[in-house]
Short mmCIF file of C-alpha atoms in Angstrom, two decimals:
data_model
loop_
_atom_site.label_atom_id
_atom_site.label_comp_id
_atom_site.label_asym_id
_atom_site.label_seq_id
_atom_site.Cartn_x
_atom_site.Cartn_y
_atom_site.Cartn_z
CA UNK A 1 34.41 -2.43 -17.42
CA UNK A 2 31.73 -4.87 -16.32
CA UNK A 3 31.59 -5.53 -12.60
CA UNK A 4 29.46 -7.51 -10.21
CA UNK A 5 27.98 -5.63 -7.26
CA UNK A 6 27.81 -8.13 -4.41
CA UNK A 7 26.26 -7.53 -1.00
CA UNK A 8 27.14 -9.91 1.83
CA UNK A 9 25.43 -9.75 5.21
CA UNK A 10 27.32 -12.11 7.58
CA UNK A 11 25.21 -13.99 10.08
CA UNK A 12 26.97 -12.36 13.05
CA UNK A 13 25.88 -8.93 11.67
CA UNK A 14 29.25 -7.39 12.52
CA UNK A 15 29.48 -5.93 9.03
CA UNK A 16 27.56 -5.55 5.78
CA UNK A 17 30.00 -5.89 2.92
CA UNK A 18 29.57 -4.25 -0.46
CA UNK A 19 31.98 -5.73 -3.05
CA UNK A 20 32.75 -4.61 -6.61
CA UNK A 21 34.17 -7.59 -8.50
CA UNK A 22 35.51 -7.60 -12.06
CA UNK A 23 33.09 -9.72 -14.09
CA UNK A 24 35.88 -11.21 -16.21
CA UNK A 25 38.88 -11.61 -13.92
CA UNK A 26 37.15 -11.99 -10.58
CA UNK A 27 39.41 -9.33 -9.08
CA UNK A 28 37.93 -7.47 -6.11
CA UNK A 29 38.04 -3.83 -7.17
CA UNK A 30 36.44 -2.29 -4.12
CA UNK A 31 34.98 -3.32 -0.82
CA UNK A 32 33.34 -1.32 1.94
CA UNK A 33 31.45 -1.97 5.12
CA UNK A 34 28.11 -0.17 5.02
CA UNK A 35 27.28 -0.82 8.68
CA UNK A 36 27.44 2.49 10.55
CA UNK A 37 28.65 2.13 14.10
CA UNK A 38 30.13 4.34 16.82
CA UNK A 39 32.29 2.91 19.60
CA UNK A 40 32.04 4.96 22.76
CA UNK A 41 34.52 2.98 24.86
CA UNK A 42 34.51 2.89 28.63
CA UNK A 43 32.85 6.15 29.51
CA UNK A 44 32.38 7.38 33.06
CA UNK A 45 29.05 6.77 34.69
CA UNK A 46 27.59 8.40 37.73
CA UNK A 47 24.39 7.59 39.54
CA UNK A 48 22.57 10.19 41.59
CA UNK A 49 19.09 10.68 42.95
CA UNK A 50 18.90 14.15 41.42
CA UNK A 51 21.26 15.62 38.82
CA UNK A 52 19.32 18.75 37.94
CA UNK A 53 21.05 22.11 37.85
CA UNK A 54 19.45 25.35 38.94
CA UNK A 55 20.44 27.19 35.77
CA UNK A 56 20.41 24.33 33.31
CA UNK A 57 19.59 25.27 29.72
CA UNK A 58 16.39 23.62 28.53
CA UNK A 59 15.73 23.28 24.82
CA UNK A 60 12.79 21.56 23.19
CA UNK A 61 12.31 20.48 19.62
CA UNK A 62 9.80 22.26 17.44
CA UNK A 63 7.64 19.33 16.38
CA UNK A 64 4.45 19.97 14.42
CA UNK A 65 1.30 19.44 16.46
CA UNK A 66 -1.28 17.61 14.37
CA UNK A 67 -4.69 16.12 15.09
CA UNK A 68 -4.33 12.52 16.16
CA UNK A 69 -6.02 9.57 14.52
CA UNK A 70 -7.73 7.19 16.88
CA UNK A 71 -6.63 3.65 16.16
CA UNK A 72 -6.84 3.00 19.89
CA UNK A 73 -3.18 2.04 20.29
CA UNK A 74 -1.72 2.95 23.68
CA UNK A 75 2.01 3.10 24.45
CA UNK A 76 3.70 3.72 27.80
CA UNK A 77 6.97 5.32 26.68
CA UNK A 78 9.40 8.19 27.14
CA UNK A 79 7.75 10.63 24.70
CA UNK A 80 9.69 13.11 22.60
CA UNK A 81 11.27 15.48 23.40
CA UNK A 82 12.32 13.45 26.47
CA UNK A 83 15.82 12.22 25.69
CA UNK A 84 16.18 9.39 28.21
CA UNK A 85 15.01 8.19 31.64
CA UNK A 86 17.44 10.73 33.12
CA UNK A 87 15.58 13.59 31.44
CA UNK A 88 11.91 12.86 32.10
CA UNK A 89 9.21 10.35 32.94
CA UNK A 90 7.21 7.88 30.91
CA UNK A 91 3.76 8.84 29.70
CA UNK A 92 0.82 6.87 28.38
CA UNK A 93 0.24 7.98 24.78
CA UNK A 94 -3.08 7.29 23.07
CA UNK A 95 -3.01 6.95 19.26
CA UNK A 96 0.19 8.99 18.73
CA UNK A 97 0.55 8.07 15.02
CA UNK A 98 0.68 11.13 12.76
CA UNK A 99 -2.44 11.30 10.53
CA UNK A 100 -0.45 12.42 7.48
CA UNK A 101 2.73 10.36 7.78
CA UNK A 102 0.98 7.25 9.15
CA UNK A 103 -2.69 7.65 8.18
CA UNK A 104 -3.70 4.12 9.21
CA UNK A 105 -1.69 3.97 12.42
CA UNK A 106 1.53 2.20 13.22
CA UNK A 107 0.24 -1.39 13.04
CA UNK A 108 -1.34 -1.28 9.58
CA UNK A 109 0.21 -2.47 6.32
CA UNK A 110 -2.69 -2.82 3.85
CA UNK A 111 -4.22 0.66 3.89
CA UNK A 112 -7.57 -0.49 5.25
CA UNK A 113 -9.12 0.13 8.62
CA UNK A 114 -7.89 -2.21 11.30
CA UNK A 115 -4.43 -3.31 12.38
CA UNK A 116 -2.68 -6.19 10.66
CA UNK A 117 -0.44 -6.71 13.69
CA UNK A 118 -1.04 -6.59 17.42
CA UNK A 119 2.72 -6.88 18.05
CA UNK A 120 5.26 -4.07 17.68
CA UNK A 121 5.21 -4.30 13.90
CA UNK A 122 3.58 -2.23 11.19
CA UNK A 123 4.08 -0.04 8.16
CA UNK A 124 7.18 1.81 9.35
CA UNK A 125 9.04 -0.45 11.76
CA UNK A 126 9.28 -3.90 13.26
CA UNK A 127 10.77 -3.83 16.76
CA UNK A 128 11.55 -7.04 18.60
CA UNK A 129 13.72 -8.38 21.39
CA UNK A 130 16.82 -10.13 20.02
CA UNK A 131 18.63 -11.30 23.11
CA UNK A 132 20.12 -14.23 21.20
CA UNK A 133 21.74 -11.92 18.62
CA UNK A 134 20.48 -13.95 15.67
CA UNK A 135 18.46 -11.19 13.96
CA UNK A 136 15.24 -13.02 14.78
CA UNK A 137 12.69 -12.22 17.48
CA UNK A 138 13.33 -14.16 20.68
CA UNK A 139 9.78 -13.19 21.58
CA UNK A 140 7.31 -10.67 20.19
CA UNK A 141 5.87 -7.88 22.30
CA UNK A 142 2.10 -8.12 21.92
CA UNK A 143 -0.41 -5.44 22.85
CA UNK A 144 -3.40 -7.71 22.26
CA UNK A 145 -6.50 -6.85 20.24
CA UNK A 146 -6.78 -3.45 21.94
CA UNK A 147 -3.14 -2.57 21.09
CA UNK A 148 -2.39 -1.81 24.73
CA UNK A 149 1.39 -1.54 25.06
CA UNK A 150 1.47 -0.53 28.71
CA UNK A 151 4.22 -2.61 30.32
CA UNK A 152 5.98 -2.15 33.67
CA UNK A 153 9.26 -0.25 33.86
CA UNK A 154 11.59 0.03 36.84
CA UNK A 155 15.05 1.65 36.48
CA UNK A 156 16.29 -0.54 39.33
CA UNK A 157 15.71 -3.70 37.27
CA UNK A 158 18.00 -5.31 34.73
CA UNK A 159 16.93 -4.71 31.09
CA UNK A 160 15.98 -8.34 30.60
CA UNK A 161 13.39 -7.99 33.36
CA UNK A 162 11.44 -5.40 31.34
CA UNK A 163 11.80 -6.54 27.75
CA UNK A 164 8.31 -5.54 26.66
CA UNK A 165 8.71 -2.00 27.96
CA UNK A 166 12.05 -1.71 26.13
CA UNK A 167 10.69 -3.00 22.82
CA UNK A 168 7.66 -0.73 23.12
CA UNK A 169 9.84 2.35 23.56
CA UNK A 170 12.04 1.35 20.63
CA UNK A 171 8.98 0.79 18.43
CA UNK A 172 7.48 4.12 19.48
CA UNK A 173 10.63 6.12 18.78
CA UNK A 174 11.25 4.41 15.41
CA UNK A 175 7.74 5.38 14.32
CA UNK A 176 7.92 8.83 15.87
CA UNK A 177 11.11 9.57 13.93
CA UNK A 178 9.46 8.33 10.73
CA UNK A 179 6.49 10.65 11.27
CA UNK A 180 8.60 13.61 12.39
CA UNK A 181 10.99 13.41 9.43
CA UNK A 182 8.11 12.89 6.99
CA UNK A 183 7.07 16.51 7.49
CA UNK A 184 10.58 17.70 6.66
CA UNK A 185 10.88 15.89 3.34
CA UNK A 186 11.79 12.29 4.15
CA UNK A 187 8.65 10.92 2.52
CA UNK A 188 7.86 8.30 -0.13
CA UNK A 189 9.44 10.32 -2.95
CA UNK A 190 12.64 10.70 -0.94
CA UNK A 191 12.78 6.97 -0.21
CA UNK A 192 11.66 6.70 3.39
CA UNK A 193 11.20 3.39 5.19
CA UNK A 194 7.67 2.05 4.67
CA UNK A 195 6.08 -1.30 3.85
CA UNK A 196 3.22 0.34 1.95
CA UNK A 197 3.31 3.75 0.27
CA UNK A 198 -0.48 3.98 0.35
CA UNK A 199 -0.49 5.22 -3.25
CA UNK A 200 1.93 8.07 -2.54
CA UNK A 201 5.21 8.69 -4.33
CA UNK A 202 6.86 6.25 -6.74
CA UNK A 203 5.39 2.86 -7.41
CA UNK A 204 8.54 1.07 -6.32
CA UNK A 205 10.74 1.11 -3.24
CA UNK A 206 8.18 -0.10 -0.71
CA UNK A 207 8.38 -3.17 1.54
CA UNK A 208 11.29 -1.70 3.47
CA UNK A 209 10.52 -1.05 7.12
CA UNK A 210 13.22 -0.48 9.74
CA UNK A 211 13.88 -3.66 11.67
CA UNK A 212 14.71 -2.43 15.18
CA UNK A 213 16.47 -5.10 17.23
CA UNK A 214 16.12 -4.46 20.96
CA UNK A 215 18.73 -5.51 23.54
CA UNK A 216 20.81 -7.26 20.89
CA UNK A 217 22.84 -10.02 22.56
CA UNK A 218 21.29 -9.17 25.90
CA UNK A 219 20.74 -12.75 27.03
CA UNK A 220 24.48 -13.04 27.68
CA UNK A 221 25.99 -9.53 27.66
CA UNK A 222 29.11 -10.70 29.52
CA UNK A 223 29.92 -13.05 26.65
CA UNK A 224 28.97 -10.60 23.92
CA UNK A 225 31.54 -8.04 22.78
CA UNK A 226 29.07 -5.61 21.20
CA UNK A 227 28.45 -3.39 24.22
CA UNK A 228 28.11 0.34 24.95
CA UNK A 229 27.07 0.96 21.38
CA UNK A 230 24.35 0.97 18.74
CA UNK A 231 24.43 0.74 14.96
CA UNK A 232 22.35 1.17 11.83
CA UNK A 233 22.53 -0.55 8.46
CA UNK A 234 21.27 1.93 5.85
CA UNK A 235 20.04 0.31 2.67
CA UNK A 236 18.78 1.36 -0.73
CA UNK A 237 15.06 1.91 -1.18
CA UNK A 238 13.12 -1.34 -1.20
CA UNK A 239 15.40 -3.06 1.33
CA UNK A 240 14.84 -3.12 5.08
CA UNK A 241 17.01 -0.94 7.25
CA UNK A 242 18.39 -2.53 10.42
CA UNK A 243 18.94 -0.83 13.74
CA UNK A 244 20.49 -2.61 16.72
CA UNK A 245 20.45 -1.49 20.34
CA UNK A 246 23.03 -3.02 22.66
CA UNK A 247 23.47 -3.31 26.40
CA UNK A 248 25.58 -0.78 28.29
CA UNK A 249 27.54 -1.63 31.41
CA UNK A 250 27.20 0.74 34.33
CA UNK A 251 30.85 0.62 35.36
CA UNK A 252 32.46 0.12 38.75
CA UNK A 253 30.62 2.50 41.06
CA UNK A 254 32.93 1.88 44.01
CA UNK A 255 33.03 5.36 45.51
CA UNK A 256 30.10 6.98 47.25
CA UNK A 257 30.18 10.56 48.45
CA UNK A 258 28.19 10.66 51.68
CA UNK A 259 28.64 14.39 52.44
CA UNK A 260 28.02 17.14 51.57
CA UNK A 261 24.58 16.56 50.05
CA UNK A 262 25.37 18.80 47.04
CA UNK A 263 27.69 16.16 45.56
CA UNK A 264 26.44 13.02 47.30
CA UNK A 265 26.01 9.90 45.20
CA UNK A 266 27.82 7.04 43.52
CA UNK A 267 30.72 7.70 41.17
CA UNK A 268 32.27 5.46 38.54
CA UNK A 269 35.79 4.38 39.41
CA UNK A 270 38.83 2.82 37.82
CA UNK A 271 40.62 0.06 39.71
CA UNK A 272 44.29 -0.41 40.57
CA UNK A 273 46.27 -3.57 39.89
CA UNK A 274 48.14 -2.99 43.16
CA UNK A 275 47.11 -2.93 46.80
CA UNK A 276 43.81 -4.11 48.30
CA UNK A 277 40.80 -3.86 46.00
CA UNK A 278 37.71 -1.88 47.04
CA UNK A 279 35.83 -4.89 45.73
CA UNK A 280 37.15 -6.73 48.81
CA UNK A 281 37.53 -4.03 51.48
CA UNK A 282 35.48 -1.01 52.51
CA UNK A 283 37.04 2.24 53.73
CA UNK A 284 35.31 5.44 54.85
CA UNK A 285 36.81 8.78 55.73
CA UNK A 286 37.35 12.45 55.02
CA UNK A 287 39.03 13.43 51.75
CA UNK A 288 42.03 15.77 51.70
CA UNK A 289 43.93 17.00 48.63
CA UNK A 290 47.63 16.17 48.93
CA UNK A 291 50.16 19.02 49.05
CA UNK A 292 53.76 17.94 48.49
CA UNK A 293 54.97 21.57 48.11
CA UNK A 294 56.76 20.74 44.84
CA UNK A 295 55.44 22.64 41.83
CA UNK A 296 56.77 20.19 39.23
CA UNK A 297 54.36 19.32 37.73
CA UNK A 298 52.03 20.47 40.55
CA UNK A 299 51.81 20.31 44.32
CA UNK A 300 48.90 17.86 44.27
CA UNK A 301 50.63 15.04 42.36
CA UNK A 302 51.77 13.28 45.54
CA UNK A 303 55.12 12.30 44.09
CA UNK A 304 57.45 13.74 46.77
CA UNK A 305 57.55 13.20 50.52
CA UNK A 306 57.06 14.66 53.04
CA UNK A 307 53.65 16.21 52.49
CA UNK A 308 52.82 19.61 53.91
CA UNK A 309 49.39 18.55 55.17
CA UNK A 310 48.39 15.85 57.65
CA UNK A 311 46.83 12.77 56.04
CA UNK A 312 46.55 10.63 59.14
CA UNK A 313 43.31 8.66 58.94
CA UNK A 314 42.27 10.56 55.79
CA UNK A 315 41.60 9.54 52.19
CA UNK A 316 44.19 11.22 49.98
CA UNK A 317 43.20 12.88 46.70
CA UNK A 318 46.08 13.23 44.24
CA UNK A 319 46.32 14.26 40.59
CA UNK A 320 47.63 12.05 37.82
CA UNK A 321 51.07 12.85 36.41
CA UNK A 322 54.64 13.32 37.63
CA UNK A 323 55.19 9.71 38.71
CA UNK A 324 53.63 6.26 38.50
CA UNK A 325 50.29 5.47 40.12
CA UNK A 326 51.68 3.00 42.63
CA UNK A 327 54.23 5.50 43.98
CA UNK A 328 51.48 8.03 44.63
CA UNK A 329 49.56 5.44 46.64
CA UNK A 330 52.64 4.32 48.57
CA UNK A 331 53.58 7.90 49.43
CA UNK A 332 50.05 8.58 50.66
CA UNK A 333 50.20 5.47 52.84
CA UNK A 334 53.55 6.59 54.28
CA UNK A 335 51.89 9.91 55.15
CA UNK A 336 49.13 8.15 57.08
CA UNK A 337 46.34 7.94 54.48
CA UNK A 338 43.87 5.06 54.63
CA UNK A 339 42.99 5.14 50.90
CA UNK A 340 43.78 7.06 47.72
CA UNK A 341 41.74 8.73 44.98
CA UNK A 342 43.74 9.51 41.83
CA UNK A 343 42.19 12.17 39.59
CA UNK A 344 42.57 11.49 35.89
CA UNK A 345 43.29 14.31 33.41
CA UNK A 346 40.59 13.23 30.96
CA UNK A 347 36.96 12.30 31.41
CA UNK A 348 37.41 8.59 32.04
CA UNK A 349 38.02 6.61 35.18
CA UNK A 350 40.92 4.47 33.98
CA UNK A 351 42.25 1.30 35.54
CA UNK A 352 45.81 1.68 36.84
CA UNK A 353 48.77 -0.63 36.31
CA UNK A 354 51.35 -1.40 38.95
CA UNK A 355 55.11 -0.83 38.81
CA UNK A 356 57.70 -3.45 39.65
CA UNK A 357 60.09 -0.85 41.09
CA UNK A 358 57.69 0.38 43.78
CA UNK A 359 56.83 -1.31 47.06
CA UNK A 360 53.19 -2.33 46.96
CA UNK A 361 50.93 -0.20 49.16
CA UNK A 362 48.56 -1.73 51.70
CA UNK A 363 45.69 0.72 51.13
CA UNK A 364 43.07 0.69 48.35
CA UNK A 365 43.30 3.05 45.37
CA UNK A 366 40.73 4.13 42.80
CA UNK A 367 40.71 6.64 39.95
CA UNK A 368 38.05 9.20 39.06
CA UNK A 369 37.41 11.12 35.85
CA UNK A 370 38.49 14.75 35.67
CA UNK A 371 34.89 15.95 35.77
CA UNK A 372 34.04 13.86 38.84
CA UNK A 373 37.12 15.12 40.65
CA UNK A 374 36.39 18.72 39.71
CA UNK A 375 32.92 18.35 41.16
CA UNK A 376 33.87 16.92 44.54
CA UNK A 377 37.33 18.37 45.22
CA UNK A 378 35.90 21.82 45.92
CA UNK A 379 34.68 20.32 49.21
CA UNK A 380 37.90 18.41 50.01
CA UNK A 381 39.22 19.39 53.42
CA UNK A 382 35.87 20.97 54.27
CA UNK A 383 33.73 18.00 55.18
CA UNK A 384 33.95 15.88 52.02
CA UNK A 385 33.47 12.29 53.22
CA UNK A 386 33.34 9.19 51.07
CA UNK A 387 32.99 5.44 51.33
CA UNK A 388 35.15 3.33 49.04
CA UNK A 389 33.87 -0.18 48.44
CA UNK A 390 30.99 -2.15 46.99
CA UNK A 391 27.78 -0.18 47.65
CA UNK A 392 24.77 -1.90 49.16
CA UNK A 393 22.64 -0.95 46.16
CA UNK A 394 24.46 0.24 43.06
CA UNK A 395 21.55 -0.35 40.71
CA UNK A 396 21.45 -2.72 37.74
CA UNK A 397 24.61 -4.10 36.16
CA UNK A 398 23.35 -3.27 32.66
CA UNK A 399 21.38 -0.58 30.89
CA UNK A 400 19.84 -0.80 27.42
CA UNK A 401 19.79 1.76 24.65
CA UNK A 402 16.13 0.93 24.01
CA UNK A 403 15.08 3.59 26.50
CA UNK A 404 17.51 6.24 25.23
CA UNK A 405 15.65 8.28 22.63
CA UNK A 406 18.79 10.24 21.79
CA UNK A 407 20.62 7.08 20.70
CA UNK A 408 17.63 5.78 18.74
CA UNK A 409 17.10 9.11 16.97
CA UNK A 410 20.80 9.26 16.09
CA UNK A 411 20.78 5.79 14.57
CA UNK A 412 17.51 6.27 12.68
CA UNK A 413 18.87 9.46 11.12
CA UNK A 414 21.60 7.41 9.42
CA UNK A 415 18.87 5.99 7.21
CA UNK A 416 17.73 9.48 6.28
CA UNK A 417 21.18 10.95 5.56
CA UNK A 418 22.26 7.92 3.51
CA UNK A 419 19.21 7.93 1.22
CA UNK A 420 19.09 11.70 0.83
CA UNK A 421 22.81 12.08 0.04
CA UNK A 422 23.10 9.59 -2.80
CA UNK A 423 19.47 9.20 -3.71
CA UNK A 424 17.11 6.51 -2.55
CA UNK A 425 18.73 3.75 -4.61
CA UNK A 426 22.32 4.57 -3.62
CA UNK A 427 23.43 3.64 -0.13
CA UNK A 428 27.18 3.96 -0.63
CA UNK A 429 27.80 7.71 -0.59
CA UNK A 430 28.58 8.05 3.12
CA UNK A 431 31.29 5.44 3.49
CA UNK A 432 34.39 7.66 3.38
CA UNK A 433 36.41 8.62 6.47
CA UNK A 434 35.40 12.28 6.19
CA UNK A 435 31.68 11.70 5.65
CA UNK A 436 29.41 13.81 7.80
CA UNK A 437 26.78 11.20 8.63
CA UNK A 438 27.71 10.97 12.31
CA UNK A 439 27.43 14.71 12.76
CA UNK A 440 24.12 14.85 10.93
CA UNK A 441 22.79 12.06 13.14
CA UNK A 442 23.89 13.98 16.23
CA UNK A 443 22.03 17.01 14.90
CA UNK A 444 18.79 15.10 14.44
CA UNK A 445 19.13 13.57 17.91
CA UNK A 446 19.44 17.08 19.35
CA UNK A 447 16.54 18.43 17.29
CA UNK A 448 14.22 15.57 18.22
CA UNK A 449 14.97 15.66 21.93
#
C-alpha cells in the first residue's frame, strides 16, 4: 500500500504531528504526536536559606577530562555536575568546548579558525530567548567579538530580568551534553545534532543543530498555559531538534516557620475556599497537633469535639481525612484556635473546597504537603511557631528551567534515545505508551549531574 508520510508542525508548537495517509483514498491510517513532554502539575515548593543535610549523599558524574581548546569563549554558568542553583554556584568557564567533539569551539560552523557567530549559536546548538512563544528569537544574546558571555544573575530577580544569563546557561548545557554524549557513542555516525560534521561520519544528516528556546512564553506567563514543564521535539537526522524551557511558578508560600531554626523558612501552601484568606490577614502563633481522642481514622484528624488538648490562642495542625476540610477548621475554631494547618496525605499542598453543610469558620486555613508536615510537626507543641500570611519577601513569582541543568539534560537526552532506538533517520520508535524514553532521559540527567 502506498502512503504519504506527512509532518505538520503547528505554529503554536503544542504538538508535532506525524500522519500516514493512504495515497489513493486519502484515509488517515495513523497519526502520532512526536513532541515529548512531561507535565509535573502543581508540585510543592519550599524556599530556605540553607537546605543542606549533614549526611546527604553526594554523587558526581564521571565525565572525561580532556585538554581544552582556546577559542577564548567565556561563559558564566552553572557547570556540570551542578544540577541547579540549589546545588551549587555559577563559575566562569574559559573555552570549555571539548577538543574532540567540538574541535573548533561552540560558535564555529565552517571548520576554519574563528567563530562564525558571536551570539549563542554555533555547530551544535542555537539558544535564544523566546518570550513571545513564536519560535523566533525575541533578542539574541551576544558575547561580542571576544565571546564574553558573563552576564549578571540574581536568584531574587524574575527570569525576564536576567535573560542573557538564562540563555547563556541553556547554550552551555546544550553544548556540554553534545560533547559529553559524543564520547559515549552519540557522534556523527550515530546521527548526533551538528550543523557541520567536519568530514566525520556519513556525508549526509548535517545541518541539524538543537534549537534551544529559553523562557518560552515568558513575556506573559500568566496568560500562557505551558508552565512548570519543558519539552523536546526529536527529529530524524538532518532536521533540527527543538527544546523548549518554560517558566515555573513558585507557588503560594504563605506559611513561614520562624522557630526553631532547624526548620525555619517559607513553605508552599494550598488555600481554602472558606474562611479568611492568608492573602488578606496575617496570623502568628505556636503550632499544636490536635488530639480528639478518637482513633477513627486517627486522633489528629480534628473531626470530633471536644479536643483533649488546649488550643486557645494556638494554630491547630490536623491531618486530612475523616471529615471535610471546613469541619476541621470550624472544630479548631470552636476549641480556641486562631488558624489551622491541614496536613495532606500526599506530597502536594492542595487547595481545599468548602462544604455547604458546615458553618463557615472565621479563622484562616492552609494545607501543607505530607513531607512539609512531617518535617515541622516533630517540633509541634515544643516551640514550633509560624506566621501565616503574605511574607515580606517571598522571592520571585517565577523561575525558569534555563538554569536547571537536570531539566535540560533530561530533555536533550530525548534526542539521543530517539535517534539511537530507531536509527538516525527514524524518529517514530518511541511514541508508544510503554516506551522508555522518559526513564532513559532521567538516567542521563542523573549521570550528567
